Coordinates of C-alpha atoms in Angstrom, one line a residue:
X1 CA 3.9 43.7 -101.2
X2 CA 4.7 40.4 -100.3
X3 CA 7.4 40.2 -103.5
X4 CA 10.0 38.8 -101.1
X5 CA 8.2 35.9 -99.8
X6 CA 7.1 35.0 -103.8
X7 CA 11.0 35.4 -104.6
X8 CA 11.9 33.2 -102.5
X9 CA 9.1 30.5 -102.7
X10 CA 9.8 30.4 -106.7
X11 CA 13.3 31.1 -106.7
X12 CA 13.8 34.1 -108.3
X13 CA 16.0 36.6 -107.7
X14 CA 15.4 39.1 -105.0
X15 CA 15.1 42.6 -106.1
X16 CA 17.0 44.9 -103.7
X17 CA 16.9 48.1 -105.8
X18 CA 19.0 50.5 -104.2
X19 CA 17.8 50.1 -100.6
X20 CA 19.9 49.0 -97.9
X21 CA 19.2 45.7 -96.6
X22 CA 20.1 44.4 -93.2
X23 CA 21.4 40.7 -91.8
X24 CA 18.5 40.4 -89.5
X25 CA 18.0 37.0 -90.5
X26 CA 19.5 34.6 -92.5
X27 CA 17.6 35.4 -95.6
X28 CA 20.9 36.8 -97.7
X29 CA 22.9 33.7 -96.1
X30 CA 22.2 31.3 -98.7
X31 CA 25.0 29.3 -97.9
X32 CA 27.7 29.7 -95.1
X33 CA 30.8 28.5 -93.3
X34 CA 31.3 30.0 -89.8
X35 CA 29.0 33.0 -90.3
X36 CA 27.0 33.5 -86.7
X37 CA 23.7 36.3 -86.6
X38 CA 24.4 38.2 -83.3
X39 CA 22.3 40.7 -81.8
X40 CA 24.8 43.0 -80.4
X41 CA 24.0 45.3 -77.1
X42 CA 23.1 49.1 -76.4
X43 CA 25.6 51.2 -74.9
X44 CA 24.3 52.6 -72.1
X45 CA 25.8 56.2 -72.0
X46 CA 23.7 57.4 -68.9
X47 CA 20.8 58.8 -67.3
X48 CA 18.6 61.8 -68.1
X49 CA 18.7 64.3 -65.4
X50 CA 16.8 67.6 -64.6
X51 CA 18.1 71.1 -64.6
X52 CA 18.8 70.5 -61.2
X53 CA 20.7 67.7 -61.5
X54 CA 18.3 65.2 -59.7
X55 CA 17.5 62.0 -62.1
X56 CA 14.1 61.8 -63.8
X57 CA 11.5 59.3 -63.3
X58 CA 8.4 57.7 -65.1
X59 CA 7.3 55.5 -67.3
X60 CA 8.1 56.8 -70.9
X61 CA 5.2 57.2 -73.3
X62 CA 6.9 57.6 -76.7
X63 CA 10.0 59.6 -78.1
X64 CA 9.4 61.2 -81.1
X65 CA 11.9 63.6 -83.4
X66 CA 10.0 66.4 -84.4
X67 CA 11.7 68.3 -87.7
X68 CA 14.7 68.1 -85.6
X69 CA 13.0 68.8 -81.9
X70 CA 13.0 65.7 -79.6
X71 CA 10.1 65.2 -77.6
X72 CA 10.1 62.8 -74.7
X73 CA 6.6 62.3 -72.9
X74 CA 6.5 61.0 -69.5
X75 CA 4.7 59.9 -67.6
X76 CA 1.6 56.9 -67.7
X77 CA -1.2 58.5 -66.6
X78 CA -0.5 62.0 -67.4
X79 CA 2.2 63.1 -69.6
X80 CA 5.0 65.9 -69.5
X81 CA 6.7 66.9 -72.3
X82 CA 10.4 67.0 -72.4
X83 CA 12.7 68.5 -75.4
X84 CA 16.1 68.0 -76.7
X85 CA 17.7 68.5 -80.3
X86 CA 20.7 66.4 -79.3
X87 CA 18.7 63.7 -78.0
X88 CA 21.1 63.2 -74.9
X89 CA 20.2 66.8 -72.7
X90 CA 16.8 67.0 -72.3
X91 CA 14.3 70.1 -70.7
X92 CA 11.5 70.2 -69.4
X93 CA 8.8 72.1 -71.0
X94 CA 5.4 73.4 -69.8
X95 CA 3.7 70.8 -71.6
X96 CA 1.3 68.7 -69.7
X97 CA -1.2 66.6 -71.1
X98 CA -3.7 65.3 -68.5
X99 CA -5.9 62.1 -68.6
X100 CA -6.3 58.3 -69.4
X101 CA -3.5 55.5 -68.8
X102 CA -0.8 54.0 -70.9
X103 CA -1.1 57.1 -72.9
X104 CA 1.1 56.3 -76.7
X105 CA 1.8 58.9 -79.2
X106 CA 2.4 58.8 -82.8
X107 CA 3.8 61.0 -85.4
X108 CA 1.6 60.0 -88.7
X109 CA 4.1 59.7 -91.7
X110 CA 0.8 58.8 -93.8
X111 CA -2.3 61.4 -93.1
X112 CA -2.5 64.5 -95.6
X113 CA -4.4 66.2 -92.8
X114 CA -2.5 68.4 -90.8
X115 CA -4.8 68.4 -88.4
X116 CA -3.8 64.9 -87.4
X117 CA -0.3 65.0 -87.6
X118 CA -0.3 63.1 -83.9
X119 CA -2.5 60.6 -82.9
X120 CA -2.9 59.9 -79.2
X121 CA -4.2 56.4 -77.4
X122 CA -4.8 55.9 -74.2
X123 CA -6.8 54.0 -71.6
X124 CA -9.9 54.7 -69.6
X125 CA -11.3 52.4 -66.7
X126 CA -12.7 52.7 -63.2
X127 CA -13.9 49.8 -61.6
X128 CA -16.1 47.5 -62.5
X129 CA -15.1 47.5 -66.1
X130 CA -18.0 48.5 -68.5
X131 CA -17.0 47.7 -72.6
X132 CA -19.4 50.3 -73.7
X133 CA -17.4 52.9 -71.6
X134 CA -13.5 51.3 -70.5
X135 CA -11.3 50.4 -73.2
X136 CA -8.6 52.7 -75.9
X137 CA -9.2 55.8 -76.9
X138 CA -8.2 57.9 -79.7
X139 CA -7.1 62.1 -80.0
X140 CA -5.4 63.8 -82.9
X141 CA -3.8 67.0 -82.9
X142 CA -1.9 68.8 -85.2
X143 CA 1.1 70.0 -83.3
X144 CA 1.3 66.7 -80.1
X145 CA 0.5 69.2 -77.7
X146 CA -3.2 70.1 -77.8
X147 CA -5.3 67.1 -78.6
X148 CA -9.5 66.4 -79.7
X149 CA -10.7 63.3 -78.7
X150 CA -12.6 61.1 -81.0
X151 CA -14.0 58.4 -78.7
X152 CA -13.0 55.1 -77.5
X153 CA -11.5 52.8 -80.6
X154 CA -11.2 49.1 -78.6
X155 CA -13.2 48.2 -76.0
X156 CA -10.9 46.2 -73.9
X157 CA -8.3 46.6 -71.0
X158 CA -4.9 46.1 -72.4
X159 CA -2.9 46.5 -69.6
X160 CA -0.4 48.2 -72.4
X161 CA 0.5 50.9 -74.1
X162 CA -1.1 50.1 -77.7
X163 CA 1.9 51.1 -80.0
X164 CA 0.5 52.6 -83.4
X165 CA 2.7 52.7 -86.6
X166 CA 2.4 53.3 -90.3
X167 CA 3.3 50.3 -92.7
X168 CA 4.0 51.4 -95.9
X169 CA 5.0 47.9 -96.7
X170 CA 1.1 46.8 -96.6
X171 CA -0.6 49.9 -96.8
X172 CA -2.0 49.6 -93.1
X173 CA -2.3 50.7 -90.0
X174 CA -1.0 48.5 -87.3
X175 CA -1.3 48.4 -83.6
X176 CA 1.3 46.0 -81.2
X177 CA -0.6 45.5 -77.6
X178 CA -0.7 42.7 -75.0
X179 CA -2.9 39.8 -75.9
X180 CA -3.7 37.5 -72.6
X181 CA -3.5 33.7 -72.9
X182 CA -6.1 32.9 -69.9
X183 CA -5.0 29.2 -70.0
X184 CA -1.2 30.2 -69.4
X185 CA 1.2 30.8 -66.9
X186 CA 3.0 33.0 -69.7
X187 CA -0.1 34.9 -70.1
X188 CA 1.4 37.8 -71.4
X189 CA 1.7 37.6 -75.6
X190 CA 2.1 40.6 -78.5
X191 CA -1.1 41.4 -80.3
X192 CA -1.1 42.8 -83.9
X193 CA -4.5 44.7 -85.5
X194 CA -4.6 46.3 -88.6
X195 CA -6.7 49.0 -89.9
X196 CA -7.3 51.8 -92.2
X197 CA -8.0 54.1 -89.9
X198 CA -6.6 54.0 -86.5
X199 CA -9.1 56.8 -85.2
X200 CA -11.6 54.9 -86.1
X201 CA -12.8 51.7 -83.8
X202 CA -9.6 48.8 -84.3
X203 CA -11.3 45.3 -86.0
X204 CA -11.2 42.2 -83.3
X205 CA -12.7 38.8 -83.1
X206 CA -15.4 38.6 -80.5
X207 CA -15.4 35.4 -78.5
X208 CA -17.5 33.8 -76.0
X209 CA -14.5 34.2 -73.6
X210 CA -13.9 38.0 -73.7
X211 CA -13.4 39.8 -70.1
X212 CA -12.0 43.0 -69.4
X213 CA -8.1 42.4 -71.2
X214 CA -7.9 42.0 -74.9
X215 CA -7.4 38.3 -75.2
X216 CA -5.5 35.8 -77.7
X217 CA -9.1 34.9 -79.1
X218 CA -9.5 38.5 -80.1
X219 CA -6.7 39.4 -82.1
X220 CA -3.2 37.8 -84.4
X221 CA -0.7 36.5 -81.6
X222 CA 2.8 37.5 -83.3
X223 CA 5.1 37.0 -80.1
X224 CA 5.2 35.0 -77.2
X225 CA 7.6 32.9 -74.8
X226 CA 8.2 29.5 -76.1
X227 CA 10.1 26.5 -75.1
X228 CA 13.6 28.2 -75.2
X229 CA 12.5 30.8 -72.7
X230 CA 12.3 30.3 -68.9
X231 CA 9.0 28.4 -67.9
X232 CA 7.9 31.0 -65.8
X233 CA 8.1 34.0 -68.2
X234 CA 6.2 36.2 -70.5
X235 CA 6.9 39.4 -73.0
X236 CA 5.4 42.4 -70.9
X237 CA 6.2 45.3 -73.3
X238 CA 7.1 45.5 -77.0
X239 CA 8.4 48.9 -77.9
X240 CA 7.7 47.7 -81.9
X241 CA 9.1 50.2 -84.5
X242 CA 9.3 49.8 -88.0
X243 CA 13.2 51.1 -89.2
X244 CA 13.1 53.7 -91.0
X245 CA 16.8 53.7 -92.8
X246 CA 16.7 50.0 -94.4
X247 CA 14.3 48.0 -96.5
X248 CA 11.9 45.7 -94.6
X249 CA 12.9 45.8 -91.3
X250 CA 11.3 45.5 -88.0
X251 CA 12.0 45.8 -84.6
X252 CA 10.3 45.0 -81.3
X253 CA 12.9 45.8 -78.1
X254 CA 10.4 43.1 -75.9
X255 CA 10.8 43.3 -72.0
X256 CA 11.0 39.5 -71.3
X257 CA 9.3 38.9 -67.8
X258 CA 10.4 35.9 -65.3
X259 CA 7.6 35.7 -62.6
X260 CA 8.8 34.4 -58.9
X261 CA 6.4 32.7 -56.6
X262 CA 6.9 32.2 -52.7
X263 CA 8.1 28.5 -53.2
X264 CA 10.7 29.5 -55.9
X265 CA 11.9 32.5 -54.3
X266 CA 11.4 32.7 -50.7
X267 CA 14.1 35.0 -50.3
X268 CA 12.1 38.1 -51.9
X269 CA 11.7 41.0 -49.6
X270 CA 8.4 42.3 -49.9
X271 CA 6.8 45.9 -49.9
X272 CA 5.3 47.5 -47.2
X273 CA 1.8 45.9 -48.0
X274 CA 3.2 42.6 -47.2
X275 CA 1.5 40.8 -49.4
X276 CA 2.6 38.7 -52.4
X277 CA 1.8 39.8 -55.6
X278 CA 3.0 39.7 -59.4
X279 CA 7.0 39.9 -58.9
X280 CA 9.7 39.1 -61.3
X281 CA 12.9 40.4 -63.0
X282 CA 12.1 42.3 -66.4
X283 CA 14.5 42.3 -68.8
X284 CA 14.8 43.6 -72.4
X285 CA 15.1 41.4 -75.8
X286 CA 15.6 42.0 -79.7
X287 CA 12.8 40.6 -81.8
X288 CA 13.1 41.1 -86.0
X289 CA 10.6 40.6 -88.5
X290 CA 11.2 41.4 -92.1
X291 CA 6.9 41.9 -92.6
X292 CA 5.7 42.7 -88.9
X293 CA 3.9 39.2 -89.2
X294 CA 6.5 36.7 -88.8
X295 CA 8.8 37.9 -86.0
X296 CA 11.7 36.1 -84.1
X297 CA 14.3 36.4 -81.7
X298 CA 17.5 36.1 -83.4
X299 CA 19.5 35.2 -80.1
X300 CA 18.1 35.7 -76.2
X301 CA 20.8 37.5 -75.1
X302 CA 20.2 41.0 -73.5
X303 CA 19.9 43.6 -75.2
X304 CA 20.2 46.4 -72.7
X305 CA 21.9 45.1 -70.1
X306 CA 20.7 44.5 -66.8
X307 CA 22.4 46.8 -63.9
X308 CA 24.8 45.6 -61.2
X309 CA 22.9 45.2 -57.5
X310 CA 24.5 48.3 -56.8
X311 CA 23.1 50.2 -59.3
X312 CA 20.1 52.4 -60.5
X313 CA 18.7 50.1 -63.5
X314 CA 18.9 46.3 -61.5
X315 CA 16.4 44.5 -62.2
X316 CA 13.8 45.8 -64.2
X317 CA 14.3 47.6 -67.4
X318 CA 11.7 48.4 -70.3
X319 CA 12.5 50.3 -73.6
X320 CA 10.7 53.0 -74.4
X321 CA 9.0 53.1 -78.1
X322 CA 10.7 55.6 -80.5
X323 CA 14.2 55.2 -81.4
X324 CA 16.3 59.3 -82.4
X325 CA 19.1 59.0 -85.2
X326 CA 21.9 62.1 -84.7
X327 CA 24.4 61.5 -87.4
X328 CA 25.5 57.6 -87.6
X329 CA 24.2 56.7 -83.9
X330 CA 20.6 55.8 -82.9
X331 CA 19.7 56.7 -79.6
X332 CA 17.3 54.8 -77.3
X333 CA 15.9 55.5 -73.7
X334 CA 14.6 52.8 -71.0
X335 CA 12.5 53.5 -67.3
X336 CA 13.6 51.0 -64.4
X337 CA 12.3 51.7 -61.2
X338 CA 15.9 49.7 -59.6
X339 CA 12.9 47.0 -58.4
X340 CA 11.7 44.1 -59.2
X341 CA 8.3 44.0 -60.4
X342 CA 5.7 45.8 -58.3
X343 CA 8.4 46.9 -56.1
X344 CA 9.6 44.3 -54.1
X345 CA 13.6 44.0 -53.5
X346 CA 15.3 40.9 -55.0
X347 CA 16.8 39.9 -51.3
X348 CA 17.3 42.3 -47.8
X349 CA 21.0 42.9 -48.2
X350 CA 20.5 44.8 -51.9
X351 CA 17.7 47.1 -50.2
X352 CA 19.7 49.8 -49.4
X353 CA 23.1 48.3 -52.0
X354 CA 21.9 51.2 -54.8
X355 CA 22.7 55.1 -53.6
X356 CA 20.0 55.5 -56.5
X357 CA 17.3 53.4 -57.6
X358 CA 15.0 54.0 -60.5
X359 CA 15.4 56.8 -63.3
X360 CA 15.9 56.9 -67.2
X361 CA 18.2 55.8 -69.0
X362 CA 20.0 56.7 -72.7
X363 CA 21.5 53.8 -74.8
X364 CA 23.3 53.9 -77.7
X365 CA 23.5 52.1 -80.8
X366 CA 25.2 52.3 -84.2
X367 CA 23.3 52.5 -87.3
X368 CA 22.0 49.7 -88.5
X369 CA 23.8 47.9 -85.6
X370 CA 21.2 46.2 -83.7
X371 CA 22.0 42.2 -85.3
X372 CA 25.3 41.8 -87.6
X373 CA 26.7 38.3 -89.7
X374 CA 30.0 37.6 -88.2
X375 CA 33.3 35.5 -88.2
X376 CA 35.8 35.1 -85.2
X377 CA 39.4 35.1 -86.1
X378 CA 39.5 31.9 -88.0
X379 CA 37.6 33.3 -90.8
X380 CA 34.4 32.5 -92.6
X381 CA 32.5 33.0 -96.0
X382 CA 29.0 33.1 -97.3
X383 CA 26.8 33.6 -100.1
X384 CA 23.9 35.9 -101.0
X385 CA 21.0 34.2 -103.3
X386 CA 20.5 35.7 -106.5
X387 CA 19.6 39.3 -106.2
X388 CA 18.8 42.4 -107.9
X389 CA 20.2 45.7 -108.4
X390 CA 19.6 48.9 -109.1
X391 CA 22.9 51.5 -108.7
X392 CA 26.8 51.6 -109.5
X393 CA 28.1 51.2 -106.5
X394 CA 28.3 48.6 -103.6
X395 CA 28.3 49.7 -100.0
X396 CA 28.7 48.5 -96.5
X397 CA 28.3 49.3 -93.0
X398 CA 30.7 46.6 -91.5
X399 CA 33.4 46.6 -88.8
X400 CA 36.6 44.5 -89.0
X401 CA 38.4 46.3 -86.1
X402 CA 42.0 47.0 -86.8
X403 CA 42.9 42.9 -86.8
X404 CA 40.0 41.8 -89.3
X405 CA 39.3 41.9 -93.0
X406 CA 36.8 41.4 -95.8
X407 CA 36.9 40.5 -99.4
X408 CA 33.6 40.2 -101.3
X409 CA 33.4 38.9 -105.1
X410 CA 30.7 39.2 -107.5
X411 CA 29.2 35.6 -108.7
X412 CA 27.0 35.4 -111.7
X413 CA 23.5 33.8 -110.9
X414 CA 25.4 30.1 -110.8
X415 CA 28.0 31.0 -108.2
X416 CA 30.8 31.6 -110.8
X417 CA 32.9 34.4 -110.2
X418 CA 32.3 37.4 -112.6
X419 CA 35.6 38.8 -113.7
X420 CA 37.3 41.9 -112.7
X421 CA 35.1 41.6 -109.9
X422 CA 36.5 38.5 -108.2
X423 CA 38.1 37.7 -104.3
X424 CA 42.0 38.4 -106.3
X425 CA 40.9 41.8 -107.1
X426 CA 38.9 43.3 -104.6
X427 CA 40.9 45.4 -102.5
X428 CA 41.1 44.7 -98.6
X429 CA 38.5 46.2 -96.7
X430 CA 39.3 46.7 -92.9
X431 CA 38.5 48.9 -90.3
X432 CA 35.1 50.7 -88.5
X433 CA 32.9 51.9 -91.7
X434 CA 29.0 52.8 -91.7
X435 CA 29.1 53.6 -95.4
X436 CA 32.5 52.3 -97.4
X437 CA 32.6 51.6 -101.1
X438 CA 33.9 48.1 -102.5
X439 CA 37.0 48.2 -104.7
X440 CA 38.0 45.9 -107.3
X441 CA 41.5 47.2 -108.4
X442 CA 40.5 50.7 -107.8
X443 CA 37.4 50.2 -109.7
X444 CA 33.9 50.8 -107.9
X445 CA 31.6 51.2 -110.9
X446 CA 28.9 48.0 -111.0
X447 CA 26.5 49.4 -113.4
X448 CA 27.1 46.8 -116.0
X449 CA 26.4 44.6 -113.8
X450 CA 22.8 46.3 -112.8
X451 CA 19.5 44.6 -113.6
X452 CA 21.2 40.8 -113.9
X453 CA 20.8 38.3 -111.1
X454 CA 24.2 38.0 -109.2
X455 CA 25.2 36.9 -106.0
X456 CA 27.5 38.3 -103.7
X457 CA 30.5 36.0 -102.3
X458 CA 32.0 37.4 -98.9
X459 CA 34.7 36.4 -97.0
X460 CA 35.3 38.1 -93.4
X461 CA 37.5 37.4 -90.8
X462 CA 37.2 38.7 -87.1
X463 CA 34.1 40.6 -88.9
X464 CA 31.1 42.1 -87.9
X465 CA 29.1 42.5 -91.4
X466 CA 25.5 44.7 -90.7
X467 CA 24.2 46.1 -94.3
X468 CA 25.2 46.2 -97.4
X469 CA 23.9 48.6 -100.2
X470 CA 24.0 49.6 -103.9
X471 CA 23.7 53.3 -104.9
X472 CA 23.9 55.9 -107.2
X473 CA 26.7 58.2 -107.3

């Protein structure tokens, strides 16, 4: 499956059949002219409150849709099941499911047996830490209530949830966790295992320097802060997900950590213990990667936006994993405790500046919406490389707004316009679309053109371009 990366290496055409493909990166900006990739913000759209009213609180293990049923477990130690079908009013259920830490869930796209629909990991320790006893364990169960544990999978401390997913793409199992850099103020990097069998024990390199976290001599670092990030930060939690409604696309919503000290910020009021210990603003981050191997951070802006001082979510804020899609919105949900980092307050005046601090959180986001190629007013164009096809129809989800437009023309493999498919007669597309249908002249139908390596010519002004899509009607 790595047919993209060959493509492009050899210069051959890249075969989008008739999957949707997403401007995550620049790899269908060949060449450009005022085209920016922008990772564009959640909506936040509130919190999650209880029957009676009050706002819930806990870290959130997963949130998983269900044949229609969305189930949100809570809690980090042990877990209570909430359920929704519209994704924004939750209940609570009866459900409680007891034992470990950094308990993770995960609905298995990929296992015939039934029996093991859901596959549950979470952590076991007590003090002094014992690899033949602490580490992740495994449980399946066929309906993600009532679980059978299998035994202990990795026998290191991650500090993390350890988020499980299918990838079709390379026929594996793969597992995103914290990876510590010993040697590092920005200890804190993003793992990656693969396996075959995720209840069975996880492959890792053993090292003379193993101790009780999972460390970056054990497993594949993907992630980490670099030289564009603030010296004194690290990636606590990565939320990955592989998108389910476009080809090759990945997602990790990363809560970037910036760590104070007593010399750098003084003005920190501290808990009740009075001591000093590991506190810092969390924030969270968009990382893509079109394989899960190679991942980047296509801007550093926010995206979920940090709270005002007088608000519930200041602060701290971490994405839950699981993302809910109810007609053409995906919906997210976050924890913030309304403190910073093992709950100190940022200075005295803010500790009492929130009439509510700490809760859950919903965001919003359109499909396909997380990063888009855009133009500003003054206009600007780019070209795809040669692609594929498969389809007679082209699609986009794109929006111009009521001020902006877009043209698009069909090249041949050269860059020479195509005729009856060219920038004079495609008809003006403007407006708010997830799904509209190219015109040339009144014509839509592409087919001839299916099969042959073409490129597609754009021009957008005030634009926000996210997918584009050929299809069979």
């Amino acid at each position: 499956m790595f047919w993209l990366a060959f493509m492009l290496m050899t210069g051959s055409p890249i075969d989008v059949g008739d999957q949707k493909q997403l401007f995550i990166d620049r790899q269908f900006l060949a060449e450009s002219d005022r085209i920016e990739l922008r990772t564009n913000p959640a909506q936040k759209i509130g919190m999650i409150l209880a029957q009676d009213g009050k706002p819930v609180h806990g870290h959130i293990s997963r949130v998983i849709d269900d044949q229609g049923t969305v189930r949100l477990y809570l809690g980090a130690d042990s877990v209570d099941v909430w359920e929704s079908t519209d994704a924004i009013q939750f209940h609570r259920t009866d459900t409680h499911i007891g034992g470990g830490g950094f308990t993770t869930l995960f609905l298995d796209p990929h296992d015939p047996d039934k029996e093991r629909r859901y596959k549950r990991f979470h952590l076991e320790f007590s003090p002094p830490f014992d690899p033949q006893k602490h580490g992740v364990y495994a449980s399946y169960s066929p309906d993600g209530v009532n679980f059978t544990k299998v035994g202990m999978v990795l026998p290191f401390f991650t500090d993390n949830p350890a988020i499980v997913q299918w990838d079709q793409q390379r026929g594996k199992y793969v597992i995103f966790t914290r990876a510590f850099d010993y040697t590092s103020e920005n200890q804190r990097r993003i793992g990656r295992i693969e396996t075959d069998d995720p209840l069975k024990p996880w492959p890792y390199r053993k090292s003379n320097n193993d101790r009780m976290f999972l460390g970056i001599d054990n497993v594949d670092v993907v992630l980490s802060a670099d030289q564009e990030d603030d010296p004194h930060s690290d990636i606590y939690y990565n939320a990955a997900m592989i998108y389910p409604w476009a080809a090759n696309a990945q997602f990790m919503f990363t809560s970037q950590f910036r760590h104070f000290s007593p010399q750098r910020n003084p003005f920190v009021r501290l808990p009740s213990s009075g001591q000093w210990e590991d506190f810092g603003m969390l924030e969270v981050q968009l990382a893509v990667s079109r394989d899960g191997i190679k991942w980047n951070r296509p801007t550093r802006d926010q995206y979920l936006p940090t709270g005002l001082a007088d608000e519930w979510d200041r602060w701290y804020c971490v994405m839950a994993p699981g993302i809910i899609r109810r007609g053409n919105y995906l919906y997210q949900y976050y924890y913030s405790s309304g403190r910073l980092h093992d709950s100190a307050n940022l200075r005295s005046e803010y500790v009492d500046s929130a009439k509510q601090v700490g809760g859950i959180g919903i965001v919003r986001q359109r499909l396909d919406g997380f990063v888009s190629a855009d133009a500003d007013h003054r206009g600007g164009a780019f070209r795809t490389p040669p692609i594929l096809f498969r389809g007679n129809s082209l699609r986009f989800n794109i929006d111009t707004g009521a001020m902006g437009t877009a043209f698009v023309e069909l090249q041949d493999d050269q860059g020479q316009p195509i005729p009856g498919f060219t920038l004079a007669d495609c008809e003006e597309i403007g407006g708010n679309f997830i799904d509209q249908r190219v015109y040339w002249k009144g014509k839509t139908d592409v087919s001839a053109l299916a099969g042959k390596p073409i490129r597609l010519h754009l021009k957008l002004k005030r634009a926000k371009l996210y997918a584009f899509q050929f299809t069979q009607e």
